Amino acid sequence: MYTQAMDTMARESGAKLEKVLSPDEQRLQERFDARIDAGDFIEAKDWMPENYRKTLLRQISQHAHSEIVGMLPEGNWIGRAPTLKRKAILLAKVQDEGGHGLYLYAAAETLGQSRDEMLGALHSGKAKYSSIFNYPTLTWADIGVIGWLVDGAAIMNQVPICRCSYAPYARAMIRICREESFHQRQGYDSLLVMMQNGTPAQKAMVQDAVDRWWWPCLMMFGPPDDQSPNSAQGMRWGIKRVSNDTLRQKFVDATVQQAQVLGVTLPDPDLKWNEARGQHDFGTIDWDEFWRVVGGDGPVNRERLGARVKAWDDGAWVREAALAHARRQQTKKEAA
Ligand code: BYC
């Protein structure tokens, strides 16, 4: 039986949850729990516990914000891509990220929050987005490394969400994951070209980018399982299918061989194969750094949020023009 674990009133008073639900709500709750147990998908029109809805809104809106903020570090390099081919690929990738944000905002809207409200929360600094986008893109190699490692970590995290119990989110994730695979491949390909055909300076640039992005990528999966307040309930509800630590481990195991083929060293002296576990051991993540970045004090948090707010303000005339056009169309329709 699943409970609304975030219902602190019931928990704090020590009362059983059943006592605060009306008989009708109790019946709905039981039906919902049975559907989750059976692995059913929940649609927007279906009854759901209030805290299931809130948890989804939190995660999906954060995810949407990450896609939109994630356009910024790579967008900075569109005008500086080294060849026409790389520029076309990067343009397509950044546009895809914008599209992912739109699918996800649309999925979150089905839970009853408007896009304006979600964006308001982002712009005021109230809403979270992925910690990874608060690191700067200093060289062209950073763009390849974002594709390889950041999108690689994103795929590892996002493939299980294609089976999320909330169907509109799961459907959005299926489309997103297809595109993420291309994103990862293009990043890896761009690094491979530099490592195989590049000058010593280009090879050093790739290694430097790997050194700077590796640890922040491991942080992307979120805090360790025993310090992850949302995991237990998220997993019981089938929102989260695989734990933060399990996904992080899978990412490390998958990446080690890719790094060998590329000819780069992952910056962790403790990284080594553990025969007994059948997995790689790796060093300690600096969780103080992670919480600092999540709390708004990363290398470029202010710059990223500032760029988002400016884009929103600069786009005001587009929104006004679109609304004026819609009003005119409506007037014409009514007059016809
Ligand atoms: N950054 O209890 P936990 C992309 C927060 S886009 C910031 O484990 P949960 C891409 C967490 O929100 C990638 N905050 O939480 C785009 C929670 O705080 P609140 C984005 C983080 O939800 C463009 C607190 O820490 N992917 O790849 O069970 C170009 C405790 O955590 C982070 C998604 O959003 C973080 N890294 O698990 C290229 C995937 N980690 O909300 C690439 C969907 C944790 O209680 N999201 N926090 O205040 C998820 O899968 C889950 O929400 C998480 C966290 C695994 C991220």
PDB file of N, CA and C in Angstrom, residues 124-200:
ATOM      1  N   SER A 124      12.834  33.735 -10.802  1.00  0.00           N
ATOM      2  CA  SER A 124      13.019  34.326  -9.464  1.00  0.00           C
ATOM      3  C   SER A 124      14.070  33.551  -8.662  1.00  0.00           C
ATOM      4  N   GLY A 125      14.576  32.461  -9.233  1.00  0.00           N
ATOM      5  CA  GLY A 125      15.596  31.677  -8.534  1.00  0.00           C
ATOM      6  C   GLY A 125      14.994  30.642  -7.585  1.00  0.00           C
ATOM      7  N   LYS A 126      13.652  30.539  -7.596  1.00  0.00           N
ATOM      8  CA  LYS A 126      12.998  29.589  -6.677  1.00  0.00           C
ATOM      9  C   LYS A 126      13.103  28.146  -7.177  1.00  0.00           C
ATOM     10  N   ALA A 127      13.017  27.982  -8.493  1.00  0.00           N
ATOM     11  CA  ALA A 127      13.032  26.625  -9.067  1.00  0.00           C
ATOM     12  C   ALA A 127      14.460  26.175  -9.339  1.00  0.00           C
ATOM     13  N   LYS A 128      14.660  24.872  -9.248  1.00  0.00           N
ATOM     14  CA  LYS A 128      15.984  24.317  -9.533  1.00  0.00           C
ATOM     15  C   LYS A 128      16.107  23.964 -11.013  1.00  0.00           C
ATOM     16  N   TYR A 129      17.334  23.849 -11.468  1.00  0.00           N
ATOM     17  CA  TYR A 129      17.647  23.229 -12.762  1.00  0.00           C
ATOM     18  C   TYR A 129      18.965  22.496 -12.555  1.00  0.00           C
ATOM     19  N   SER A 130      19.367  21.659 -13.526  1.00  0.00           N
ATOM     20  CA  SER A 130      20.507  20.781 -13.282  1.00  0.00           C
ATOM     21  C   SER A 130      21.776  21.575 -12.957  1.00  0.00           C
ATOM     22  N   SER A 131      22.456  21.109 -11.897  1.00  0.00           N
ATOM     23  CA  SER A 131      23.706  21.730 -11.440  1.00  0.00           C
ATOM     24  C   SER A 131      24.739  21.855 -12.561  1.00  0.00           C
ATOM     25  N   ILE A 132      24.705  20.939 -13.507  1.00  0.00           N
ATOM     26  CA  ILE A 132      25.767  20.867 -14.511  1.00  0.00           C
ATOM     27  C   ILE A 132      25.876  22.137 -15.357  1.00  0.00           C
ATOM     28  N   PHE A 133      24.762  22.853 -15.492  1.00  0.00           N
ATOM     29  CA  PHE A 133      24.797  24.011 -16.397  1.00  0.00           C
ATOM     30  C   PHE A 133      25.314  25.267 -15.717  1.00  0.00           C
ATOM     31  N   ASN A 134      25.814  25.113 -14.503  1.00  0.00           N
ATOM     32  CA  ASN A 134      26.425  26.250 -13.804  1.00  0.00           C
ATOM     33  C   ASN A 134      27.945  26.219 -13.887  1.00  0.00           C
ATOM     34  N   TYR A 135      28.450  25.476 -14.891  1.00  0.00           N
ATOM     35  CA  TYR A 135      29.894  25.453 -15.159  1.00  0.00           C
ATOM     36  C   TYR A 135      30.117  26.081 -16.526  1.00  0.00           C
ATOM     37  N   PRO A 136      31.220  26.809 -16.685  1.00  0.00           N
ATOM     38  CA  PRO A 136      31.431  27.541 -17.950  1.00  0.00           C
ATOM     39  C   PRO A 136      31.967  26.653 -19.073  1.00  0.00           C
ATOM     40  N   THR A 137      31.685  27.045 -20.321  1.00  0.00           N
ATOM     41  CA  THR A 137      32.261  26.352 -21.485  1.00  0.00           C
ATOM     42  C   THR A 137      33.427  27.196 -21.994  1.00  0.00           C
ATOM     43  N   LEU A 138      34.631  26.815 -21.614  1.00  0.00           N
ATOM     44  CA  LEU A 138      35.803  27.667 -21.863  1.00  0.00           C
ATOM     45  C   LEU A 138      36.429  27.467 -23.237  1.00  0.00           C
ATOM     46  N   THR A 139      36.337  26.243 -23.786  1.00  0.00           N
ATOM     47  CA  THR A 139      36.973  25.973 -25.084  1.00  0.00           C
ATOM     48  C   THR A 139      36.021  25.154 -25.958  1.00  0.00           C
ATOM     49  N   TRP A 140      36.387  25.001 -27.225  1.00  0.00           N
ATOM     50  CA  TRP A 140      35.573  24.193 -28.143  1.00  0.00           C
ATOM     51  C   TRP A 140      35.480  22.737 -27.669  1.00  0.00           C
ATOM     52  N   ALA A 141      36.541  22.252 -27.012  1.00  0.00           N
ATOM     53  CA  ALA A 141      36.497  20.858 -26.529  1.00  0.00           C
ATOM     54  C   ALA A 141      35.382  20.674 -25.505  1.00  0.00           C
ATOM     55  N   ASP A 142      35.027  21.727 -24.787  1.00  0.00           N
ATOM     56  CA  ASP A 142      33.932  21.612 -23.804  1.00  0.00           C
ATOM     57  C   ASP A 142      32.634  21.203 -24.502  1.00  0.00           C
ATOM     58  N   ILE A 143      32.459  21.642 -25.728  1.00  0.00           N
ATOM     59  CA  ILE A 143      31.212  21.327 -26.450  1.00  0.00           C
ATOM     60  C   ILE A 143      31.172  19.830 -26.757  1.00  0.00           C
ATOM     61  N   GLY A 144      32.307  19.271 -27.175  1.00  0.00           N
ATOM     62  CA  GLY A 144      32.368  17.826 -27.407  1.00  0.00           C
ATOM     63  C   GLY A 144      32.137  17.061 -26.113  1.00  0.00           C
ATOM     64  N   VAL A 145      32.736  17.554 -25.032  1.00  0.00           N
ATOM     65  CA  VAL A 145      32.618  16.850 -23.750  1.00  0.00           C
ATOM     66  C   VAL A 145      31.188  16.939 -23.212  1.00  0.00           C
ATOM     67  N   ILE A 146      30.518  18.048 -23.447  1.00  0.00           N
ATOM     68  CA  ILE A 146      29.108  18.127 -23.023  1.00  0.00           C
ATOM     69  C   ILE A 146      28.307  17.042 -23.747  1.00  0.00           C
ATOM     70  N   GLY A 147      28.526  16.920 -25.074  1.00  0.00           N
ATOM     71  CA  GLY A 147      27.806  15.884 -25.825  1.00  0.00           C
ATOM     72  C   GLY A 147      28.121  14.497 -25.276  1.00  0.00           C
ATOM     73  N   TRP A 148      29.406  14.227 -25.132  1.00  0.00           N
ATOM     74  CA  TRP A 148      29.809  12.874 -24.698  1.00  0.00           C
ATOM     75  C   TRP A 148      29.377  12.589 -23.258  1.00  0.00           C
ATOM     76  N   LEU A 149      29.808  13.442 -22.314  1.00  0.00           N
ATOM     77  CA  LEU A 149      29.585  13.113 -20.903  1.00  0.00           C
ATOM     78  C   LEU A 149      28.247  13.633 -20.353  1.00  0.00           C
ATOM     79  N   VAL A 150      27.923  14.897 -20.632  1.00  0.00           N
ATOM     80  CA  VAL A 150      26.686  15.449 -20.054  1.00  0.00           C
ATOM     81  C   VAL A 150      25.476  14.754 -20.685  1.00  0.00           C
ATOM     82  N   ASP A 151      25.464  14.668 -22.012  1.00  0.00           N
ATOM     83  CA  ASP A 151      24.332  13.969 -22.646  1.00  0.00           C
ATOM     84  C   ASP A 151      24.380  12.475 -22.328  1.00  0.00           C
ATOM     85  N   GLY A 152      25.592  11.930 -22.180  1.00  0.00           N
ATOM     86  CA  GLY A 152      25.721  10.511 -21.807  1.00  0.00           C
ATOM     87  C   GLY A 152      25.098  10.268 -20.440  1.00  0.00           C
ATOM     88  N   ALA A 153      25.383  11.152 -19.487  1.00  0.00           N
ATOM     89  CA  ALA A 153      24.791  11.022 -18.147  1.00  0.00           C
ATOM     90  C   ALA A 153      23.284  11.233 -18.235  1.00  0.00           C
ATOM     91  N   ALA A 154      22.878  12.179 -19.065  1.00  0.00           N
ATOM     92  CA  ALA A 154      21.439  12.460 -19.205  1.00  0.00           C
ATOM     93  C   ALA A 154      20.710  11.229 -19.748  1.00  0.00           C
ATOM     94  N   ILE A 155      21.302  10.562 -20.747  1.00  0.00           N
ATOM     95  CA  ILE A 155      20.645   9.368 -21.316  1.00  0.00           C
ATOM     96  C   ILE A 155      20.501   8.302 -20.241  1.00  0.00           C
ATOM     97  N   MET A 156      21.584   8.104 -19.489  1.00  0.00           N
ATOM     98  CA  MET A 156      21.563   7.068 -18.443  1.00  0.00           C
ATOM     99  C   MET A 156      20.417   7.336 -17.455  1.00  0.00           C
ATOM    100  N   ASN A 157      20.236   8.618 -17.116  1.00  0.00           N
ATOM    101  CA  ASN A 157      19.181   8.995 -16.161  1.00  0.00           C
ATOM    102  C   ASN A 157      17.788   8.937 -16.799  1.00  0.00           C
ATOM    103  N   GLN A 158      17.728   9.271 -18.110  1.00  0.00           N
ATOM    104  CA  GLN A 158      16.419   9.523 -18.712  1.00  0.00           C
ATOM    105  C   GLN A 158      15.766   8.285 -19.331  1.00  0.00           C
ATOM    106  N   VAL A 159      16.575   7.306 -19.737  1.00  0.00           N
ATOM    107  CA  VAL A 159      15.968   6.110 -20.340  1.00  0.00           C
ATOM    108  C   VAL A 159      14.979   5.449 -19.369  1.00  0.00           C
ATOM    109  N   PRO A 160      15.341   5.300 -18.072  1.00  0.00           N
ATOM    110  CA  PRO A 160      14.344   4.707 -17.161  1.00  0.00           C
ATOM    111  C   PRO A 160      13.086   5.563 -17.009  1.00  0.00           C
ATOM    112  N   ILE A 161      13.204   6.881 -17.238  1.00  0.00           N
ATOM    113  CA  ILE A 161      12.008   7.739 -17.071  1.00  0.00           C
ATOM    114  C   ILE A 161      11.014   7.504 -18.224  1.00  0.00           C
ATOM    115  N   CYS A 162      11.463   6.852 -19.302  1.00  0.00           N
ATOM    116  CA  CYS A 162      10.515   6.480 -20.372  1.00  0.00           C
ATOM    117  C   CYS A 162       9.463   5.514 -19.821  1.00  0.00           C
ATOM    118  N   ARG A 163       9.735   4.885 -18.670  1.00  0.00           N
ATOM    119  CA  ARG A 163       8.764   3.969 -18.043  1.00  0.00           C
ATOM    120  C   ARG A 163       8.153   4.587 -16.792  1.00  0.00           C
ATOM    121  N   CYS A 164       8.263   5.921 -16.681  1.00  0.00           N
ATOM    122  CA  CYS A 164       7.674   6.613 -15.530  1.00  0.00           C
ATOM    123  C   CYS A 164       6.172   6.346 -15.487  1.00  0.00           C
ATOM    124  N   SER A 165       5.601   6.265 -14.284  1.00  0.00           N
ATOM    125  CA  SER A 165       4.177   5.911 -14.176  1.00  0.00           C
ATOM    126  C   SER A 165       3.262   7.005 -14.724  1.00  0.00           C
ATOM    127  N   TYR A 166       3.758   8.233 -14.867  1.00  0.00           N
ATOM    128  CA  TYR A 166       2.898   9.295 -15.398  1.00  0.00           C
ATOM    129  C   TYR A 166       3.066   9.355 -16.925  1.00  0.00           C
ATOM    130  N   ALA A 167       2.030   8.957 -17.632  1.00  0.00           N
ATOM    131  CA  ALA A 167       2.148   8.726 -19.072  1.00  0.00           C
ATOM    132  C   ALA A 167       2.600   9.958 -19.875  1.00  0.00           C
ATOM    133  N   PRO A 168       2.078  11.172 -19.616  1.00  0.00           N
ATOM    134  CA  PRO A 168       2.540  12.299 -20.439  1.00  0.00           C
ATOM    135  C   PRO A 168       4.052  12.552 -20.314  1.00  0.00           C
ATOM    136  N   TYR A 169       4.607  12.306 -19.118  1.00  0.00           N
ATOM    137  CA  TYR A 169       6.064  12.467 -18.927  1.00  0.00           C
ATOM    138  C   TYR A 169       6.800  11.345 -19.671  1.00  0.00           C
ATOM    139  N   ALA A 170       6.300  10.121 -19.526  1.00  0.00           N
ATOM    140  CA  ALA A 170       6.941   8.973 -20.180  1.00  0.00           C
ATOM    141  C   ALA A 170       6.965   9.171 -21.701  1.00  0.00           C
ATOM    142  N   ARG A 171       5.835   9.649 -22.249  1.00  0.00           N
ATOM    143  CA  ARG A 171       5.777   9.843 -23.714  1.00  0.00           C
ATOM    144  C   ARG A 171       6.773  10.916 -24.159  1.00  0.00           C
ATOM    145  N   ALA A 172       6.863  11.997 -23.383  1.00  0.00           N
ATOM    146  CA  ALA A 172       7.818  13.058 -23.739  1.00  0.00           C
ATOM    147  C   ALA A 172       9.239  12.493 -23.708  1.00  0.00           C
ATOM    148  N   MET A 173       9.511  11.645 -22.701  1.00  0.00           N
ATOM    149  CA  MET A 173      10.874  11.121 -22.552  1.00  0.00           C
ATOM    150  C   MET A 173      11.269  10.196 -23.692  1.00  0.00           C
ATOM    151  N   ILE A 174      10.300   9.486 -24.262  1.00  0.00           N
ATOM    152  CA  ILE A 174      10.631   8.577 -25.375  1.00  0.00           C
ATOM    153  C   ILE A 174      11.164   9.408 -26.545  1.00  0.00           C
ATOM    154  N   ARG A 175      10.486  10.505 -26.830  1.00  0.00           N
ATOM    155  CA  ARG A 175      10.939  11.365 -27.940  1.00  0.00           C
ATOM    156  C   ARG A 175      12.290  11.989 -27.611  1.00  0.00           C
ATOM    157  N   ILE A 176      12.442  12.420 -26.373  1.00  0.00           N
ATOM    158  CA  ILE A 176      13.684  13.106 -25.982  1.00  0.00           C
ATOM    159  C   ILE A 176      14.877  12.150 -26.072  1.00  0.00           C
ATOM    160  N   CYS A 177      14.692  10.922 -25.590  1.00  0.00           N
ATOM    161  CA  CYS A 177      15.822   9.980 -25.555  1.00  0.00           C
ATOM    162  C   CYS A 177      16.334   9.649 -26.957  1.00  0.00           C
ATOM    163  N   ARG A 178      15.418   9.595 -27.928  1.00  0.00           N
ATOM    164  CA  ARG A 178      15.868   9.329 -29.303  1.00  0.00           C
ATOM    165  C   ARG A 178      16.858  10.405 -29.736  1.00  0.00           C
ATOM    166  N   GLU A 179      16.542  11.652 -29.406  1.00  0.00           N
ATOM    167  CA  GLU A 179      17.420  12.751 -29.843  1.00  0.00           C
ATOM    168  C   GLU A 179      18.705  12.802 -29.015  1.00  0.00           C
ATOM    169  N   GLU A 180      18.606  12.422 -27.751  1.00  0.00           N
ATOM    170  CA  GLU A 180      19.804  12.476 -26.896  1.00  0.00           C
ATOM    171  C   GLU A 180      20.904  11.545 -27.431  1.00  0.00           C
ATOM    172  N   SER A 181      20.502  10.430 -28.037  1.00  0.00           N
ATOM    173  CA  SER A 181      21.512   9.497 -28.541  1.00  0.00           C
ATOM    174  C   SER A 181      22.353  10.170 -29.617  1.00  0.00           C
ATOM    175  N   PHE A 182      21.683  10.923 -30.500  1.00  0.00           N
ATOM    176  CA  PHE A 182      22.424  11.672 -31.523  1.00  0.00           C
ATOM    177  C   PHE A 182      23.334  12.702 -30.864  1.00  0.00           C
ATOM    178  N   HIS A 183      22.846  13.331 -29.802  1.00  0.00           N
ATOM    179  CA  HIS A 183      23.645  14.359 -29.122  1.00  0.00           C
ATOM    180  C   HIS A 183      24.935  13.772 -28.569  1.00  0.00           C
ATOM    181  N   GLN A 184      24.799  12.586 -27.991  1.00  0.00           N
ATOM    182  CA  GLN A 184      25.993  11.992 -27.404  1.00  0.00           C
ATOM    183  C   GLN A 184      26.985  11.591 -28.491  1.00  0.00           C
ATOM    184  N   ARG A 185      26.464  11.008 -29.556  1.00  0.00           N
ATOM    185  CA  ARG A 185      27.342  10.549 -30.643  1.00  0.00           C
ATOM    186  C   ARG A 185      28.097  11.703 -31.283  1.00  0.00           C
ATOM    187  N   GLN A 186      27.390  12.838 -31.500  1.00  0.00           N
ATOM    188  CA  GLN A 186      28.076  13.949 -32.163  1.00  0.00           C
ATOM    189  C   GLN A 186      29.205  14.496 -31.277  1.00  0.00           C
ATOM    190  N   GLY A 187      28.994  14.482 -29.955  1.00  0.00           N
ATOM    191  CA  GLY A 187      30.028  14.984 -29.045  1.00  0.00           C
ATOM    192  C   GLY A 187      31.245  14.074 -29.071  1.00  0.00           C
ATOM    193  N   TYR A 188      30.957  12.781 -29.004  1.00  0.00           N
ATOM    194  CA  TYR A 188      32.054  11.803 -28.985  1.00  0.00           C
ATOM    195  C   TYR A 188      32.828  11.873 -30.307  1.00  0.00           C
ATOM    196  N   ASP A 189      32.090  11.996 -31.404  1.00  0.00           N
ATOM    197  CA  ASP A 189      32.733  12.067 -32.725  1.00  0.00           C
ATOM    198  C   ASP A 189      33.642  13.300 -32.824  1.00  0.00           C
ATOM    199  N   SER A 190      33.166  14.417 -32.313  1.00  0.00           N
ATOM    200  CA  SER A 190      33.966  15.639 -32.404  1.00  0.00           C
ATOM    201  C   SER A 190      35.262  15.506 -31.575  1.00  0.00           C
ATOM    202  N   LEU A 191      35.169  14.830 -30.427  1.00  0.00           N
ATOM    203  CA  LEU A 191      36.369  14.628 -29.597  1.00  0.00           C
ATOM    204  C   LEU A 191      37.325  13.631 -30.262  1.00  0.00           C
ATOM    205  N   LEU A 192      36.747  12.594 -30.880  1.00  0.00           N
ATOM    206  CA  LEU A 192      37.559  11.568 -31.533  1.00  0.00           C
ATOM    207  C   LEU A 192      38.403  12.187 -32.646  1.00  0.00           C
ATOM    208  N   VAL A 193      37.786  13.091 -33.392  1.00  0.00           N
ATOM    209  CA  VAL A 193      38.515  13.763 -34.486  1.00  0.00           C
ATOM    210  C   VAL A 193      39.696  14.542 -33.906  1.00  0.00           C
ATOM    211  N   MET A 194      39.450  15.253 -32.813  1.00  0.00           N
ATOM    212  CA  MET A 194      40.553  16.032 -32.217  1.00  0.00           C
ATOM    213  C   MET A 194      41.640  15.132 -31.643  1.00  0.00           C
ATOM    214  N   MET A 195      41.241  14.026 -31.024  1.00  0.00           N
ATOM    215  CA  MET A 195      42.230  13.144 -30.400  1.00  0.00           C
ATOM    216  C   MET A 195      43.010  12.339 -31.443  1.00  0.00           C
ATOM    217  N   GLN A 196      42.364  12.027 -32.580  1.00  0.00           N
ATOM    218  CA  GLN A 196      43.064  11.200 -33.576  1.00  0.00           C
ATOM    219  C   GLN A 196      43.844  12.040 -34.586  1.00  0.00           C
ATOM    220  N   ASN A 197      43.278  13.188 -34.972  1.00  0.00           N
ATOM    221  CA  ASN A 197      43.927  13.986 -36.023  1.00  0.00           C
ATOM    222  C   ASN A 197      44.433  15.333 -35.532  1.00  0.00           C
ATOM    223  N   GLY A 198      44.195  15.639 -34.268  1.00  0.00           N
ATOM    224  CA  GLY A 198      44.489  16.988 -33.785  1.00  0.00           C
ATOM    225  C   GLY A 198      45.958  17.226 -33.470  1.00  0.00           C
ATOM    226  N   THR A 199      46.290  18.483 -33.218  1.00  0.00           N
ATOM    227  CA  THR A 199      47.639  18.873 -32.783  1.00  0.00           C
ATOM    228  C   THR A 199      47.775  18.527 -31.305  1.00  0.00           C
ATOM    229  N   PRO A 200      49.008  18.522 -30.778  1.00  0.00           N
ATOM    230  CA  PRO A 200      49.161  18.275 -29.326  1.00  0.00           C
ATOM    231  C   PRO A 200      48.349  19.275 -28.506  1.00  0.00           C
TER     232      PRO A 200
END
